[in-house]
Coordinates of C-alpha atoms and ligand atoms in Angstrom, one line a residue:
M1 CA 0.0 0.0 0.0
P2 CA 2.0 3.0 -1.2
V3 CA 1.6 6.2 0.7
V4 CA 2.0 9.4 -1.3
S5 CA 2.1 12.9 0.3
V6 CA 1.1 15.9 -1.8
I7 CA 3.3 18.8 -0.8
N8 CA 4.4 22.3 -1.8
Y9 CA 5.1 25.1 0.7
K10 CA 3.6 27.5 -1.7
G11 CA -0.1 28.0 -1.1
G12 CA -2.7 27.8 -3.8
V13 CA -0.7 25.8 -6.3
G14 CA -3.3 23.1 -6.8
K15 CA -2.3 20.5 -4.2
T16 CA -5.9 19.9 -3.0
T17 CA -7.4 19.9 -6.5
T18 CA -4.7 17.5 -7.8
T19 CA -5.2 15.2 -4.8
A20 CA -9.0 15.1 -5.2
N21 CA -8.9 14.4 -9.0
L22 CA -6.1 11.9 -8.8
A23 CA -8.0 9.9 -6.1
A24 CA -11.2 10.1 -8.0
E25 CA -9.6 8.9 -11.3
L26 CA -7.8 6.1 -9.6
A27 CA -11.0 5.0 -7.9
W28 CA -12.7 5.1 -11.3
R29 CA -10.0 2.8 -12.6
G30 CA -10.9 0.3 -9.9
K31 CA -8.5 1.2 -7.1
R32 CA -9.3 1.4 -3.4
V33 CA -8.0 4.9 -2.4
L34 CA -7.8 6.5 1.0
L35 CA -7.6 10.2 1.1
L36 CA -6.2 11.8 4.3
D37 CA -6.8 15.6 4.7
L38 CA -3.9 16.9 6.9
D39 CA -4.5 20.6 6.2
A40 CA -6.3 22.6 8.9
Q41 CA -7.9 24.6 6.1
A42 CA -9.8 21.3 5.4
S43 CA -10.3 22.2 1.7
L44 CA -10.1 18.6 0.6
T45 CA -12.7 17.6 3.2
F46 CA -15.0 20.3 2.0
S47 CA -14.6 19.4 -1.6
F48 CA -16.3 16.1 -0.8
V49 CA -18.7 16.9 2.1
Q50 CA -21.0 19.8 2.8
P51 CA -20.0 22.0 5.8
D52 CA -23.4 21.2 7.4
Y53 CA -22.7 17.5 7.2
W54 CA -19.2 18.0 8.6
N55 CA -20.5 20.1 11.5
E56 CA -23.2 17.6 12.4
H57 CA -21.4 14.2 11.9
L58 CA -17.6 14.7 11.8
A59 CA -16.4 17.8 13.6
E60 CA -16.7 16.5 17.2
D61 CA -14.8 13.2 17.1
Q62 CA -14.5 12.0 13.5
T63 CA -11.5 14.0 12.2
I64 CA -7.8 13.5 12.1
K65 CA -7.5 16.1 14.9
S66 CA -9.4 13.7 17.3
W67 CA -6.9 11.0 16.3
F68 CA -3.9 13.1 17.2
D69 CA -5.6 14.3 20.3
S70 CA -6.3 10.8 21.5
F71 CA -2.6 10.3 22.1
S72 CA -2.5 13.2 24.6
S73 CA -5.6 11.8 26.4
G74 CA -3.9 8.4 26.7
T75 CA -6.5 6.5 24.7
P76 CA -5.4 6.3 21.1
F77 CA -7.9 4.6 18.7
P78 CA -7.3 3.2 15.2
I79 CA -7.5 5.6 12.3
E80 CA -9.9 3.1 10.7
Q81 CA -12.7 4.6 12.9
L82 CA -12.5 7.9 11.0
I83 CA -12.7 6.5 7.4
F84 CA -15.9 6.9 5.4
Q85 CA -16.9 7.1 1.7
P86 CA -18.2 10.5 0.7
E87 CA -21.7 9.8 -0.7
R88 CA -21.8 11.9 -3.9
T89 CA -18.5 10.5 -5.2
R90 CA -19.5 7.0 -4.1
Q91 CA -22.6 7.2 -6.3
R92 CA -20.7 8.5 -9.2
L93 CA -18.1 5.7 -9.0
D94 CA -21.0 3.3 -9.4
G95 CA -19.1 0.4 -7.8
R96 CA -16.0 0.6 -9.9
G97 CA -13.4 1.4 -7.2
E98 CA -13.6 3.1 -3.8
L99 CA -12.7 6.5 -2.6
H100 CA -12.5 6.9 1.2
L101 CA -11.7 10.0 3.3
V102 CA -10.4 10.9 6.7
S103 CA -11.5 14.5 7.2
S104 CA -9.7 17.5 8.7
H105 CA -10.4 20.1 11.3
L106 CA -9.4 23.8 11.8
G107 CA -8.1 22.8 15.2
L108 CA -5.3 20.8 13.6
I109 CA -3.3 24.0 14.0
N110 CA -3.2 23.4 17.8
V111 CA -2.2 19.8 17.2
D112 CA 0.9 21.1 15.4
L113 CA 1.8 23.3 18.4
E114 CA 1.2 20.5 20.8
L115 CA 3.3 18.0 18.9
A116 CA 6.1 20.5 18.8
T117 CA 6.1 20.8 22.6
K118 CA 6.5 17.0 22.8
L119 CA 9.8 17.1 20.9
G120 CA 13.0 17.4 23.0
G121 CA 13.9 15.9 26.3
A122 CA 16.3 16.3 29.3
T123 CA 19.0 14.2 27.7
L124 CA 20.1 13.7 24.1
K125 CA 18.8 10.1 24.2
Q126 CA 15.4 11.3 25.4
A127 CA 15.3 13.9 22.7
K128 CA 16.1 11.4 20.0
T129 CA 13.4 9.0 21.4
S130 CA 10.8 11.7 21.4
F131 CA 11.8 12.8 17.9
L132 CA 11.2 9.3 16.6
R133 CA 8.0 8.8 18.5
V134 CA 6.3 12.0 17.5
H135 CA 7.4 11.9 13.8
Q136 CA 6.4 8.3 13.2
R137 CA 3.0 8.5 14.8
L138 CA 1.1 8.7 11.5
K139 CA 3.3 6.0 9.9
N140 CA 2.4 3.6 12.7
G141 CA -1.3 4.5 12.4
L142 CA -1.4 3.8 8.7
E143 CA 0.3 0.4 9.1
D144 CA -2.9 -1.2 10.3
L145 CA -4.6 -0.4 7.0
V146 CA -2.2 -2.0 4.6
D147 CA -4.7 -4.7 3.4
D148 CA -7.6 -2.3 3.1
F149 CA -6.4 0.1 0.4
D150 CA -4.3 0.2 -2.8
L151 CA -3.0 3.7 -2.2
V152 CA -3.1 6.4 0.5
L153 CA -2.9 10.0 -0.6
I154 CA -2.2 12.7 2.0
D155 CA -3.1 16.3 1.2
C156 CA -0.6 18.4 3.2
P157 CA -0.8 22.1 4.3
P158 CA 1.5 24.7 2.7
N159 CA 4.1 24.5 5.4
F160 CA 6.7 22.2 6.9
N161 CA 5.4 21.9 10.4
V162 CA 5.4 18.8 12.6
V163 CA 2.1 17.4 11.2
T164 CA 3.5 17.7 7.6
K165 CA 6.6 15.9 8.8
T166 CA 4.6 13.1 10.1
A167 CA 3.1 12.7 6.6
I168 CA 6.6 12.6 5.1
V169 CA 7.8 10.0 7.5
A170 CA 4.7 7.9 6.6
S171 CA 5.3 8.3 2.9
D172 CA 7.0 6.3 0.2
K173 CA 6.7 9.1 -2.3
I174 CA 6.2 12.9 -2.5
L175 CA 4.1 14.4 -5.2
V176 CA 4.7 18.2 -5.8
P177 CA 2.1 20.2 -7.7
A178 CA 3.5 23.6 -8.8
K179 CA 2.6 26.6 -10.8
P180 CA 5.1 27.6 -13.4
D181 CA 6.2 30.8 -11.8
Y182 CA 9.3 32.0 -9.9
L183 CA 8.1 31.5 -6.3
S184 CA 6.5 28.1 -6.9
T185 CA 9.5 26.6 -8.5
L186 CA 12.0 28.2 -6.1
G187 CA 10.3 26.4 -3.3
I188 CA 10.7 22.9 -4.9
D189 CA 14.4 22.8 -4.5
Y190 CA 14.1 24.1 -1.0
L191 CA 11.6 21.3 -0.2
R192 CA 14.1 18.7 -1.5
R193 CA 16.7 20.0 1.0
N194 CA 14.2 20.1 3.8
L195 CA 13.3 16.5 3.1
N196 CA 16.9 15.5 3.5
D197 CA 17.2 17.5 6.7
L198 CA 14.3 15.4 8.2
V199 CA 15.2 12.0 6.7
E200 CA 18.9 12.0 7.6
P201 CA 18.5 12.6 11.4
F202 CA 15.5 10.3 11.5
N203 CA 17.4 7.4 10.0
E204 CA 20.5 8.2 12.1
Y205 CA 18.4 8.0 15.3
V206 CA 16.7 4.8 14.2
T207 CA 20.1 3.2 13.5
M208 CA 21.7 4.4 16.7
D209 CA 18.8 3.3 18.9
N210 CA 19.3 -0.4 19.6
D211 CA 16.0 -0.8 21.5
S212 CA 14.0 0.9 18.8
K213 CA 11.6 -1.1 16.7
S214 CA 11.6 1.6 14.1
E215 CA 12.7 1.2 10.5
T216 CA 14.6 3.6 8.4
I217 CA 12.6 5.7 5.9
D218 CA 13.2 6.7 2.3
P219 CA 10.5 9.1 1.0
T220 CA 11.5 10.2 -2.5
L221 CA 10.2 12.7 -5.0
L222 CA 7.8 11.1 -7.3
G223 CA 7.7 14.2 -9.5
V224 CA 6.6 17.7 -10.0
I225 CA 3.2 18.1 -11.7
F226 CA 2.7 21.6 -13.2
T227 CA -0.8 22.9 -12.8
M228 CA -2.7 26.0 -13.9
I229 CA -0.9 26.1 -17.1
Q230 CA -1.9 28.8 -19.6
V231 CA -2.4 27.3 -23.0
Q232 CA -1.9 28.6 -26.5
S233 CA -2.3 26.3 -29.5
Q234 CA -2.5 23.4 -27.0
Q235 CA 0.9 24.2 -25.5
P236 CA 2.0 26.0 -22.4
I237 CA 2.6 29.7 -23.2
S238 CA 6.2 30.8 -23.8
T239 CA 6.5 32.8 -20.5
Q240 CA 5.8 29.6 -18.5
R241 CA 8.0 27.1 -20.3
P242 CA 11.3 28.4 -18.8
Y243 CA 10.1 27.6 -15.3
M244 CA 9.2 24.0 -16.3
A245 CA 12.6 23.6 -18.0
Q246 CA 14.5 25.2 -15.0
T247 CA 12.9 22.6 -12.7
K248 CA 14.1 19.8 -14.9
A249 CA 17.5 21.4 -15.0
L250 CA 17.7 21.2 -11.2
G251 CA 17.6 17.5 -11.6
L252 CA 14.1 17.2 -10.2
P253 CA 11.7 14.6 -11.7
V254 CA 9.0 16.4 -13.7
F255 CA 5.9 14.9 -15.1
D256 CA 5.5 15.0 -18.9
A257 CA 1.8 15.6 -18.2
W258 CA 0.5 19.0 -17.1
I259 CA -2.8 20.5 -16.2
R260 CA -4.2 23.7 -17.7
E261 CA -5.7 26.6 -16.0
N262 CA -9.5 26.7 -16.2
K263 CA -11.2 28.9 -13.7
T264 CA -14.7 27.8 -14.8
L265 CA -14.1 24.1 -14.3
F266 CA -11.9 24.2 -11.3
G267 CA -12.9 27.5 -9.7
D268 CA -16.4 26.8 -8.5
A269 CA -16.9 23.1 -8.5
P270 CA -19.5 22.5 -11.2
E271 CA -21.0 19.7 -9.3
Y272 CA -20.7 19.7 -5.5
G273 CA -18.8 16.9 -3.9
V274 CA -17.5 15.4 -7.2
P275 CA -14.0 16.1 -8.6
V276 CA -13.9 17.6 -12.1
V277 CA -12.6 14.3 -13.6
L278 CA -15.8 12.5 -12.7
T279 CA -18.4 15.2 -13.4
G280 CA -19.1 14.2 -17.0
Q281 CA -19.7 17.6 -18.7
S282 CA -20.3 18.3 -22.4
P283 CA -17.2 18.0 -24.6
G284 CA -14.9 20.9 -25.7
T285 CA -12.7 22.4 -23.0
Y286 CA -13.9 20.0 -20.5
Q287 CA -12.7 17.1 -22.6
N288 CA -9.2 18.7 -22.8
V289 CA -9.0 19.1 -19.1
V290 CA -10.2 15.5 -18.5
N291 CA -7.7 14.2 -21.0
E292 CA -4.9 16.0 -19.2
L293 CA -6.0 14.7 -15.8
E294 CA -6.2 11.2 -17.2
E295 CA -2.7 11.4 -18.8
F296 CA -1.4 12.7 -15.5
V297 CA -2.9 9.7 -13.6
T298 CA -1.5 7.2 -16.1
E299 CA 1.9 8.7 -15.7
F300 CA 1.4 8.7 -11.9
Q301 CA 0.7 5.0 -11.9
E302 CA 3.7 4.3 -14.2
R303 CA 6.0 6.3 -11.9
L304 CA 4.7 4.6 -8.8
D305 CA 5.2 1.2 -10.3
E306 CA 8.8 1.9 -11.3
Ligands
ATP1 N1 -6.2 24.0 -13.1 C1 -6.8 25.0 -12.5 N2 -7.3 26.0 -13.1 C2 -7.9 27.0 -12.5 N3 -8.1 27.1 -11.2 C3 -7.6 26.1 -10.4 C4 -6.9 24.9 -11.0 N4 -6.5 24.1 -10.0 C5 -7.0 24.6 -8.9 N5 -7.6 25.8 -9.1 C6 -8.2 26.7 -8.1 O1 -7.1 27.4 -7.5 C7 -7.4 27.5 -6.1 C8 -6.2 26.8 -5.3 O2 -6.2 25.5 -5.6 P1 -6.0 24.3 -4.5 O3 -6.9 24.6 -3.3 O4 -6.1 23.0 -5.1 O5 -4.5 24.7 -4.1 P2 -3.6 24.3 -2.8 O6 -2.2 24.2 -3.2 O7 -4.2 23.0 -2.2 O8 -3.9 25.5 -1.8 P3 -3.5 25.5 -0.3 O9 -2.0 25.8 -0.3 O10 -4.2 26.7 0.3 O11 -3.8 24.2 0.4 C9 -8.7 26.9 -5.8 O12 -9.7 27.9 -5.8 C10 -8.9 26.0 -7.0 O13 -10.3 25.8 -7.3
MG2 MG1 -4.8 22.7 -0.3

């Protein structure tokens, strides 16, 4: 069961939109996909469920915040208890595959602060033990689910806080949506360095700690997928191409596929609770967008299988 985190420090680059459509298309192709919303903004959650439903049925004790909180209260429960299939998408999938969700909560911000206080210790040994314990919490939680899903996708917030780090430690691969502009691409190389700064000490502590049952980790970049591309004659416009080329020149893996900008289709979800790739609109622009999403998902599967 590969675990893939969707990350970019830059906000608004299409992480959540990419995650939702990737999951929906994979489910359409017959996969059992688990989506985990790890962003306190909860955009992924609200692209599948109505706020009223969330308030009534999920907010109190059915979000990933409750799961993190359960460690502090001393009664951790399995993540499995939080998993459900959003209804609109389930209907649309019509029994092909499955799309499951663990929803988020605004209060996840506080979880981050609290996890940060749990790092450290009176001695170096204690500090290393708490570093491992805190960072591999999610990895351990997901291990119970290996037989239930073909893939786990984690939508991360635009930061590198402790919660995001728990996602990286749990991940086999990192998917990086980016806009072809200066700031978005600048952040990608920085992300790669930050990944190393987490993985190296983590593995060093695991190796040093003889009593530890932990295993070393190796989350690697699956690739950069460029989103919100402006298109002219079916190609990215000339001002955007240099940023795509530059990213490749840095030695970063870049998807051949890309996704165009379309404010009408992506902006206000045309059909509530169903990602664009499953909405089934009339042909024309919609068909171009769907083709691009499908090409991306095919390439995603190929890269994951490599
Ligand atoms: N291809 C696209 N064309 C046009 N608009 C898009 C496209 N993809 C996403 N959007 C819109 O851009 C905004 C940001 O997208 P999204 O929420 O996916 O980004 P994000 O990286 O997850 O943001 P955040 O960092 O806040 O979590 C949303 O309003 C979304 O509907
Ligand atoms: Mg997002």
